[in-house]
Amino acid sequence: DNYNYCECEKCAHIDEEEGAHSGSIIRFVNEIAKRFPDKVISTLAYQYSRTAPKVTKPLPNVNIMLCTIEENRAKSLTGTGFEKDLAEWSKISQNILIWDYVINFSHMVMPFPNWPTLQEDMLMFKEYGVQMLFEQGYNAPSSEMQPLRAYLLSKWSWDPTLDANLLLKNFTDYFYGPAGAIVREVLQTQVKELQMSGKALTLYEPPITHIGGYLNPASLKWALQMYERAKKLPGITTSQIERLDMAAQSIRYALLEIGKSPLAGPDWYFNDNQDFYQKMLKDFVWMATQNGPKLLHETRLSPTEYYDNTL
């Protein structure tokens, strides 16, 4: 998890010959793979080692775990530096696993409208002959829209050509019942406003980054009202109401984070909004304590700690 490649004379010489810092790694891993021909030896093409070597080819039992961590999730990976690297690796190896990332890992409950890019990227992976995928999100159904994201990713892992609108409708109508259309409208509005803002969507940025785009206070309050309206629809069941409340958690969290900043203008906490945000905080933390996630950041920050810190 860093860019501290070896700078010793021998490694530097190899990497210069190979035109990439992966050169010294692949030569080393190949030596290990020769000694264990009946085993798969996996190595990361990650950050400084993402670019393929020009000379040495990985042995057939060397697995290349190629990672997308740097990329903008508001756009497809097509035409990016990642596609260039994938194209080069695919010329020298048929043993590639893509390690892809599908949520914000510093704010795992924050709205993350990468919906269109999920399918686009999987289609590109297939084009280059990728046989293995690790789509890293959160490992329990309590981060932002995790059940829907897991459903779409699992469907497209088997067949990335399946129709996105049909899959989205199938899932939301089943999972949220009569509120399915409202959930789709909220998600589609977030996508539209992100695209209109022209801003990148990255894996560790704070919600305030998008206060002028899809996380503007007016849109967030509208989304919360839409979910409240959905809970009152005729025919809605208790379990569907609970699922809607979990879907609304991302909106509550974003409002709380945005409200901490004077950039929120009239919606800043200190502009006579204390009662609104105090209730929002209690609702968010109570629901997170009941249903998860256990952590709001990938390595820390329980809901209780978040409550204390926010106060």
mmCIF file of C-alpha atoms in Angstrom:
data_model
loop_
_atom_site.group_PDB
_atom_site.id
_atom_site.type_symbol
_atom_site.label_atom_id
_atom_site.label_comp_id
_atom_site.label_asym_id
_atom_site.label_seq_id
_atom_site.Cartn_x
_atom_site.Cartn_y
_atom_site.Cartn_z
ATOM 1 C CA ASP A 1 0.000 0.000 0.000
ATOM 2 C CA ASN A 2 2.669 2.478 -1.007
ATOM 3 C CA TYR A 3 4.981 3.592 -3.825
ATOM 4 C CA ASN A 4 8.227 2.630 -2.074
ATOM 5 C CA TYR A 5 9.717 0.350 -4.726
ATOM 6 C CA CYS A 6 13.219 -0.990 -4.180
ATOM 7 C CA GLU A 7 15.911 1.458 -5.285
ATOM 8 C CA CYS A 8 18.947 -0.782 -4.833
ATOM 9 C CA GLU A 9 21.383 -0.982 -7.765
ATOM 10 C CA LYS A 10 20.358 -4.480 -8.892
ATOM 11 C CA CYS A 11 16.607 -3.914 -8.755
ATOM 12 C CA ALA A 12 16.948 -0.515 -10.407
ATOM 13 C CA HIS A 13 18.945 -2.127 -13.231
ATOM 14 C CA ILE A 14 16.261 -4.808 -13.772
ATOM 15 C CA ASP A 15 13.429 -2.281 -13.705
ATOM 16 C CA GLU A 16 15.255 -0.121 -16.243
ATOM 17 C CA GLU A 17 15.653 -3.130 -18.554
ATOM 18 C CA GLU A 18 11.983 -4.022 -18.131
ATOM 19 C CA GLY A 19 10.688 -0.459 -18.404
ATOM 20 C CA ALA A 20 8.576 -1.018 -15.284
ATOM 21 C CA HIS A 21 8.949 -1.610 -11.548
ATOM 22 C CA SER A 22 7.037 -4.875 -12.008
ATOM 23 C CA GLY A 23 10.131 -6.257 -13.742
ATOM 24 C CA SER A 24 12.098 -7.122 -10.614
ATOM 25 C CA ILE A 25 8.933 -8.484 -8.967
ATOM 26 C CA ILE A 26 7.997 -10.794 -11.856
ATOM 27 C CA ARG A 27 11.550 -12.131 -12.176
ATOM 28 C CA PHE A 28 11.518 -12.935 -8.450
ATOM 29 C CA VAL A 29 8.051 -14.498 -8.489
ATOM 30 C CA ASN A 30 8.941 -16.580 -11.557
ATOM 31 C CA GLU A 31 11.824 -18.119 -9.575
ATOM 32 C CA ILE A 32 9.403 -19.088 -6.804
ATOM 33 C CA ALA A 33 6.914 -20.455 -9.341
ATOM 34 C CA LYS A 34 9.603 -22.688 -10.889
ATOM 35 C CA ARG A 35 10.181 -24.341 -7.507
ATOM 36 C CA PHE A 36 6.454 -24.994 -6.978
ATOM 37 C CA PRO A 37 5.134 -25.867 -10.464
ATOM 38 C CA ASP A 38 1.969 -27.482 -9.035
ATOM 39 C CA LYS A 39 0.994 -24.287 -7.169
ATOM 40 C CA VAL A 40 -0.323 -20.929 -8.334
ATOM 41 C CA ILE A 41 1.895 -18.095 -7.075
ATOM 42 C CA SER A 42 -0.035 -14.814 -7.046
ATOM 43 C CA THR A 43 1.481 -11.334 -7.059
ATOM 44 C CA LEU A 44 0.037 -7.825 -7.169
ATOM 45 C CA ALA A 45 0.226 -5.459 -10.113
ATOM 46 C CA TYR A 46 -0.654 -2.579 -7.845
ATOM 47 C CA GLN A 47 0.250 1.103 -7.672
ATOM 48 C CA TYR A 48 3.959 1.250 -8.636
ATOM 49 C CA SER A 49 3.933 -2.287 -10.070
ATOM 50 C CA ARG A 50 0.758 -1.912 -12.177
ATOM 51 C CA THR A 51 2.572 -1.531 -15.502
ATOM 52 C CA ALA A 52 3.618 -4.770 -17.218
ATOM 53 C CA PRO A 53 7.308 -5.581 -17.821
ATOM 54 C CA LYS A 54 8.607 -5.293 -21.392
ATOM 55 C CA VAL A 55 10.951 -8.319 -21.365
ATOM 56 C CA THR A 56 10.006 -10.983 -18.813
ATOM 57 C CA LYS A 57 6.739 -12.896 -19.080
ATOM 58 C CA PRO A 58 5.044 -14.377 -15.998
ATOM 59 C CA LEU A 59 5.147 -18.175 -15.971
ATOM 60 C CA PRO A 60 1.772 -19.880 -16.547
ATOM 61 C CA ASN A 61 1.415 -20.643 -12.809
ATOM 62 C CA VAL A 62 2.037 -16.994 -11.845
ATOM 63 C CA ASN A 63 -1.212 -15.123 -11.199
ATOM 64 C CA ILE A 64 -1.276 -11.364 -11.820
ATOM 65 C CA MET A 65 -3.645 -9.576 -9.446
ATOM 66 C CA LEU A 66 -4.204 -6.298 -11.325
ATOM 67 C CA CYS A 67 -5.704 -3.497 -9.223
ATOM 68 C CA THR A 68 -7.816 -0.453 -10.203
ATOM 69 C CA ILE A 69 -7.388 1.587 -7.010
ATOM 70 C CA GLU A 70 -6.333 4.906 -8.591
ATOM 71 C CA GLU A 71 -9.193 5.258 -11.038
ATOM 72 C CA ASN A 72 -12.139 7.639 -11.305
ATOM 73 C CA ARG A 73 -15.403 5.747 -10.601
ATOM 74 C CA ALA A 74 -17.560 8.373 -12.329
ATOM 75 C CA LYS A 75 -16.303 7.123 -15.699
ATOM 76 C CA SER A 76 -15.674 3.817 -17.414
ATOM 77 C CA LEU A 77 -12.128 2.441 -17.301
ATOM 78 C CA THR A 78 -12.176 2.318 -21.103
ATOM 79 C CA GLY A 79 -9.515 4.581 -22.557
ATOM 80 C CA THR A 80 -7.690 5.071 -19.253
ATOM 81 C CA GLY A 81 -4.167 4.212 -18.181
ATOM 82 C CA PHE A 82 -5.622 1.146 -16.505
ATOM 83 C CA GLU A 83 -6.923 -0.196 -19.814
ATOM 84 C CA LYS A 84 -3.479 0.364 -21.333
ATOM 85 C CA ASP A 85 -1.882 -1.652 -18.503
ATOM 86 C CA LEU A 86 -4.513 -4.399 -18.778
ATOM 87 C CA ALA A 87 -3.908 -4.631 -22.521
ATOM 88 C CA GLU A 88 -0.153 -5.087 -21.962
ATOM 89 C CA TRP A 89 -0.584 -7.698 -19.217
ATOM 90 C CA SER A 90 -3.099 -9.633 -21.321
ATOM 91 C CA LYS A 91 -0.471 -9.982 -24.057
ATOM 92 C CA ILE A 92 1.910 -11.839 -21.722
ATOM 93 C CA SER A 93 -0.451 -13.657 -19.314
ATOM 94 C CA GLN A 94 -3.768 -15.483 -19.385
ATOM 95 C CA ASN A 95 -3.701 -15.786 -15.577
ATOM 96 C CA ILE A 96 -5.084 -12.392 -14.495
ATOM 97 C CA LEU A 97 -7.365 -11.551 -11.597
ATOM 98 C CA ILE A 98 -8.859 -8.037 -11.563
ATOM 99 C CA TRP A 99 -9.062 -6.494 -8.094
ATOM 100 C CA ASP A 100 -11.706 -3.804 -8.521
ATOM 101 C CA TYR A 101 -13.187 -1.420 -5.926
ATOM 102 C CA VAL A 102 -16.840 -0.378 -5.781
ATOM 103 C CA ILE A 103 -17.379 1.813 -2.666
ATOM 104 C CA ASN A 104 -15.776 4.698 -0.774
ATOM 105 C CA PHE A 105 -13.608 3.014 1.873
ATOM 106 C CA SER A 106 -13.245 6.059 4.118
ATOM 107 C CA HIS A 107 -17.021 6.674 4.127
ATOM 108 C CA MET A 108 -18.589 3.293 3.488
ATOM 109 C CA VAL A 109 -22.168 4.477 3.955
ATOM 110 C CA MET A 110 -21.859 7.530 1.703
ATOM 111 C CA PRO A 111 -23.840 7.547 -1.585
ATOM 112 C CA PHE A 112 -21.536 6.277 -4.332
ATOM 113 C CA PRO A 113 -23.273 6.538 -7.730
ATOM 114 C CA ASN A 114 -20.937 4.377 -9.796
ATOM 115 C CA TRP A 115 -23.852 2.322 -11.132
ATOM 116 C CA PRO A 116 -23.273 2.819 -14.896
ATOM 117 C CA THR A 117 -19.551 2.039 -14.700
ATOM 118 C CA LEU A 118 -19.948 -1.369 -13.037
ATOM 119 C CA GLN A 119 -21.222 -3.043 -16.190
ATOM 120 C CA GLU A 120 -19.039 -1.007 -18.551
ATOM 121 C CA ASP A 121 -15.910 -2.099 -16.718
ATOM 122 C CA MET A 122 -16.910 -5.765 -16.584
ATOM 123 C CA LEU A 123 -17.493 -5.749 -20.338
ATOM 124 C CA MET A 124 -13.973 -4.362 -20.782
ATOM 125 C CA PHE A 125 -12.452 -7.000 -18.476
ATOM 126 C CA LYS A 126 -14.118 -9.718 -20.550
ATOM 127 C CA GLU A 127 -12.819 -8.152 -23.779
ATOM 128 C CA TYR A 128 -9.242 -8.718 -22.539
ATOM 129 C CA GLY A 129 -9.887 -12.320 -21.528
ATOM 130 C CA VAL A 130 -9.993 -11.813 -17.756
ATOM 131 C CA GLN A 131 -11.328 -14.970 -16.054
ATOM 132 C CA MET A 132 -11.261 -13.921 -12.382
ATOM 133 C CA LEU A 133 -12.720 -10.934 -10.536
ATOM 134 C CA PHE A 134 -12.603 -9.580 -6.998
ATOM 135 C CA GLU A 135 -15.148 -6.772 -6.727
ATOM 136 C CA GLN A 136 -14.335 -5.300 -3.314
ATOM 137 C CA GLY A 137 -17.162 -3.634 -1.446
ATOM 138 C CA TYR A 138 -18.407 -4.139 2.100
ATOM 139 C CA ASN A 139 -18.905 -7.701 3.357
ATOM 140 C CA ALA A 140 -22.333 -7.233 4.981
ATOM 141 C CA PRO A 141 -25.664 -5.804 3.722
ATOM 142 C CA SER A 142 -25.338 -2.534 5.654
ATOM 143 C CA SER A 143 -23.158 -0.236 3.558
ATOM 144 C CA GLU A 144 -24.646 2.011 0.874
ATOM 145 C CA MET A 145 -27.070 -0.012 -1.309
ATOM 146 C CA GLN A 146 -24.922 -3.123 -0.741
ATOM 147 C CA PRO A 147 -27.650 -5.699 -1.554
ATOM 148 C CA LEU A 148 -28.310 -4.064 -4.949
ATOM 149 C CA ARG A 149 -24.592 -3.648 -5.722
ATOM 150 C CA ALA A 150 -23.887 -7.293 -4.828
ATOM 151 C CA TYR A 151 -26.824 -8.443 -6.976
ATOM 152 C CA LEU A 152 -25.682 -6.502 -10.040
ATOM 153 C CA LEU A 153 -22.050 -7.536 -9.680
ATOM 154 C CA SER A 154 -22.937 -11.202 -9.272
ATOM 155 C CA LYS A 155 -25.218 -11.134 -12.326
ATOM 156 C CA TRP A 156 -22.652 -9.351 -14.503
ATOM 157 C CA SER A 157 -19.855 -11.622 -13.300
ATOM 158 C CA TRP A 158 -21.640 -14.461 -15.122
ATOM 159 C CA ASP A 159 -22.868 -12.400 -18.066
ATOM 160 C CA PRO A 160 -21.795 -8.731 -18.378
ATOM 161 C CA THR A 161 -24.176 -8.210 -21.322
ATOM 162 C CA LEU A 162 -27.360 -8.498 -19.207
ATOM 163 C CA ASP A 163 -29.576 -5.412 -19.488
ATOM 164 C CA ALA A 164 -28.831 -2.934 -16.678
ATOM 165 C CA ASN A 165 -32.278 -1.322 -16.559
ATOM 166 C CA LEU A 166 -34.016 -4.694 -16.420
ATOM 167 C CA LEU A 167 -31.758 -5.959 -13.619
ATOM 168 C CA LEU A 168 -32.223 -2.734 -11.647
ATOM 169 C CA LYS A 169 -36.004 -2.913 -12.010
ATOM 170 C CA ASN A 170 -36.144 -6.621 -11.135
ATOM 171 C CA PHE A 171 -34.183 -6.133 -7.938
ATOM 172 C CA THR A 172 -35.738 -2.899 -6.667
ATOM 173 C CA ASP A 173 -39.310 -4.038 -7.363
ATOM 174 C CA TYR A 174 -38.676 -7.292 -5.509
ATOM 175 C CA PHE A 175 -36.635 -5.841 -2.627
ATOM 176 C CA TYR A 176 -38.595 -2.606 -2.058
ATOM 177 C CA GLY A 177 -42.018 -3.624 -3.414
ATOM 178 C CA PRO A 178 -44.174 -0.655 -4.419
ATOM 179 C CA ALA A 179 -41.290 1.691 -3.506
ATOM 180 C CA GLY A 180 -38.997 0.270 -6.205
ATOM 181 C CA ALA A 181 -39.631 3.130 -8.633
ATOM 182 C CA ILE A 182 -38.804 5.724 -5.961
ATOM 183 C CA VAL A 183 -35.509 4.012 -5.114
ATOM 184 C CA ARG A 184 -34.596 3.974 -8.817
ATOM 185 C CA GLU A 185 -35.440 7.665 -9.143
ATOM 186 C CA VAL A 186 -33.148 8.556 -6.221
ATOM 187 C CA LEU A 187 -30.255 6.508 -7.621
ATOM 188 C CA GLN A 188 -30.695 7.858 -11.165
ATOM 189 C CA THR A 189 -30.798 11.433 -9.867
ATOM 190 C CA GLN A 190 -27.516 10.901 -8.016
ATOM 191 C CA VAL A 191 -25.883 9.547 -11.179
ATOM 192 C CA LYS A 192 -27.198 12.472 -13.250
ATOM 193 C CA GLU A 193 -26.011 15.109 -10.760
ATOM 194 C CA LEU A 194 -22.566 13.486 -10.435
ATOM 195 C CA GLN A 195 -22.154 13.485 -14.217
ATOM 196 C CA MET A 196 -23.361 17.077 -14.498
ATOM 197 C CA SER A 197 -20.813 18.194 -11.895
ATOM 198 C CA GLY A 198 -17.925 16.796 -13.950
ATOM 199 C CA LYS A 199 -16.130 15.746 -10.766
ATOM 200 C CA ALA A 200 -14.252 12.498 -10.299
ATOM 201 C CA LEU A 201 -15.589 9.861 -7.900
ATOM 202 C CA THR A 202 -12.735 8.329 -5.923
ATOM 203 C CA LEU A 203 -12.329 5.760 -3.159
ATOM 204 C CA TYR A 204 -11.235 7.815 -0.157
ATOM 205 C CA GLU A 205 -12.644 11.322 -0.609
ATOM 206 C CA PRO A 206 -14.934 13.003 1.980
ATOM 207 C CA PRO A 207 -18.575 13.759 1.106
ATOM 208 C CA ILE A 208 -17.867 17.517 1.187
ATOM 209 C CA THR A 209 -15.986 17.028 -2.111
ATOM 210 C CA HIS A 210 -19.378 16.730 -3.829
ATOM 211 C CA ILE A 211 -21.318 19.465 -2.006
ATOM 212 C CA GLY A 212 -21.643 21.326 -5.296
ATOM 213 C CA GLY A 213 -22.829 18.216 -7.114
ATOM 214 C CA TYR A 214 -24.841 15.158 -6.188
ATOM 215 C CA LEU A 215 -24.381 15.686 -2.420
ATOM 216 C CA ASN A 216 -25.767 19.209 -2.310
ATOM 217 C CA PRO A 217 -28.055 19.704 0.716
ATOM 218 C CA ALA A 218 -31.201 20.315 -1.354
ATOM 219 C CA SER A 219 -30.804 17.029 -3.256
ATOM 220 C CA LEU A 220 -30.059 15.105 -0.081
ATOM 221 C CA LYS A 221 -33.148 16.498 1.670
ATOM 222 C CA TRP A 222 -35.229 15.679 -1.403
ATOM 223 C CA ALA A 223 -33.950 12.081 -1.362
ATOM 224 C CA LEU A 224 -34.777 11.726 2.328
ATOM 225 C CA GLN A 225 -38.301 13.018 1.675
ATOM 226 C CA MET A 226 -38.668 10.538 -1.189
ATOM 227 C CA TYR A 227 -37.758 7.632 1.091
ATOM 228 C CA GLU A 228 -40.179 8.868 3.765
ATOM 229 C CA ARG A 229 -42.894 9.068 1.120
ATOM 230 C CA ALA A 230 -42.041 5.568 -0.090
ATOM 231 C CA LYS A 231 -42.565 4.154 3.416
ATOM 232 C CA LYS A 232 -46.216 5.306 3.312
ATOM 233 C CA LEU A 233 -47.134 3.744 -0.040
ATOM 234 C CA PRO A 234 -50.138 1.374 -0.130
ATOM 235 C CA GLY A 235 -49.119 -2.273 0.085
ATOM 236 C CA ILE A 236 -45.669 -1.627 1.554
ATOM 237 C CA THR A 237 -44.612 -4.330 4.036
ATOM 238 C CA THR A 238 -42.748 -4.022 7.324
ATOM 239 C CA SER A 239 -39.635 -5.661 5.880
ATOM 240 C CA GLN A 240 -39.702 -3.333 2.851
ATOM 241 C CA ILE A 241 -39.962 -0.315 5.171
ATOM 242 C CA GLU A 242 -36.918 -1.582 7.077
ATOM 243 C CA ARG A 243 -35.010 -1.912 3.784
ATOM 244 C CA LEU A 244 -35.971 1.630 2.803
ATOM 245 C CA ASP A 245 -34.708 2.890 6.148
ATOM 246 C CA MET A 246 -31.375 1.202 5.460
ATOM 247 C CA ALA A 247 -31.265 2.720 1.962
ATOM 248 C CA ALA A 248 -31.867 6.143 3.534
ATOM 249 C CA GLN A 249 -28.866 5.692 5.848
ATOM 250 C CA SER A 250 -26.519 6.913 3.122
ATOM 251 C CA ILE A 251 -28.563 10.115 2.810
ATOM 252 C CA ARG A 252 -28.561 10.689 6.576
ATOM 253 C CA TYR A 253 -24.799 10.159 6.723
ATOM 254 C CA ALA A 254 -24.127 12.531 3.827
ATOM 255 C CA LEU A 255 -26.340 15.221 5.375
ATOM 256 C CA LEU A 256 -24.509 14.913 8.687
ATOM 257 C CA GLU A 257 -21.110 15.198 6.997
ATOM 258 C CA ILE A 258 -22.124 18.091 4.732
ATOM 259 C CA GLY A 259 -23.765 19.930 7.640
ATOM 260 C CA LYS A 260 -20.431 20.075 9.487
ATOM 261 C CA SER A 261 -19.016 22.499 6.922
ATOM 262 C CA PRO A 262 -19.755 26.216 6.527
ATOM 263 C CA LEU A 263 -19.766 25.450 2.783
ATOM 264 C CA ALA A 264 -23.290 24.132 3.427
ATOM 265 C CA GLY A 265 -24.428 27.759 3.775
ATOM 266 C CA PRO A 266 -27.975 27.877 5.180
ATOM 267 C CA ASP A 267 -27.710 24.139 5.921
ATOM 268 C CA TRP A 268 -24.591 24.499 8.080
ATOM 269 C CA TYR A 269 -25.125 23.009 11.536
ATOM 270 C CA PHE A 270 -24.565 26.381 13.220
ATOM 271 C CA ASN A 271 -27.153 28.216 11.121
ATOM 272 C CA ASP A 272 -29.998 27.297 13.479
ATOM 273 C CA ASN A 273 -30.022 23.657 12.300
ATOM 274 C CA GLN A 274 -29.048 22.030 15.591
ATOM 275 C CA ASP A 275 -32.376 20.263 16.200
ATOM 276 C CA PHE A 276 -32.474 18.886 12.635
ATOM 277 C CA TYR A 277 -28.964 17.455 12.788
ATOM 278 C CA GLN A 278 -29.265 16.180 16.363
ATOM 279 C CA LYS A 279 -32.285 14.101 15.336
ATOM 280 C CA MET A 280 -30.506 13.006 12.137
ATOM 281 C CA LEU A 281 -27.497 11.866 14.167
ATOM 282 C CA LYS A 282 -29.622 9.902 16.649
ATOM 283 C CA ASP A 283 -31.628 8.234 13.867
ATOM 284 C CA PHE A 284 -28.505 7.331 11.897
ATOM 285 C CA VAL A 285 -26.561 5.926 14.837
ATOM 286 C CA TRP A 286 -29.522 4.007 16.272
ATOM 287 C CA MET A 287 -30.123 2.304 12.919
ATOM 288 C CA ALA A 288 -26.415 1.586 12.387
ATOM 289 C CA THR A 289 -26.179 0.114 15.888
ATOM 290 C CA GLN A 290 -29.148 -2.149 15.136
ATOM 291 C CA ASN A 291 -28.253 -3.200 11.590
ATOM 292 C CA GLY A 292 -24.633 -2.251 10.885
ATOM 293 C CA PRO A 293 -22.180 -1.506 9.574
ATOM 294 C CA LYS A 294 -19.932 -2.158 12.551
ATOM 295 C CA LEU A 295 -17.417 0.316 11.139
ATOM 296 C CA LEU A 296 -18.040 3.434 9.031
ATOM 297 C CA HIS A 297 -14.427 3.536 7.765
ATOM 298 C CA GLU A 298 -12.744 0.407 6.402
ATOM 299 C CA THR A 299 -10.524 0.035 9.505
ATOM 300 C CA ARG A 300 -12.155 2.053 12.309
ATOM 301 C CA LEU A 301 -14.984 4.282 13.603
ATOM 302 C CA SER A 302 -17.906 2.405 15.111
ATOM 303 C CA PRO A 303 -21.338 4.090 15.025
ATOM 304 C CA THR A 304 -20.998 4.891 18.735
ATOM 305 C CA GLU A 305 -17.602 6.513 18.169
ATOM 306 C CA TYR A 306 -19.069 8.445 15.246
ATOM 307 C CA TYR A 307 -21.852 9.707 17.511
ATOM 308 C CA ASP A 308 -19.373 10.926 20.142
ATOM 309 C CA ASN A 309 -17.046 12.496 17.562
ATOM 310 C CA THR A 310 -19.890 14.288 15.809
ATOM 311 C CA LEU A 311 -21.232 15.703 19.061
#
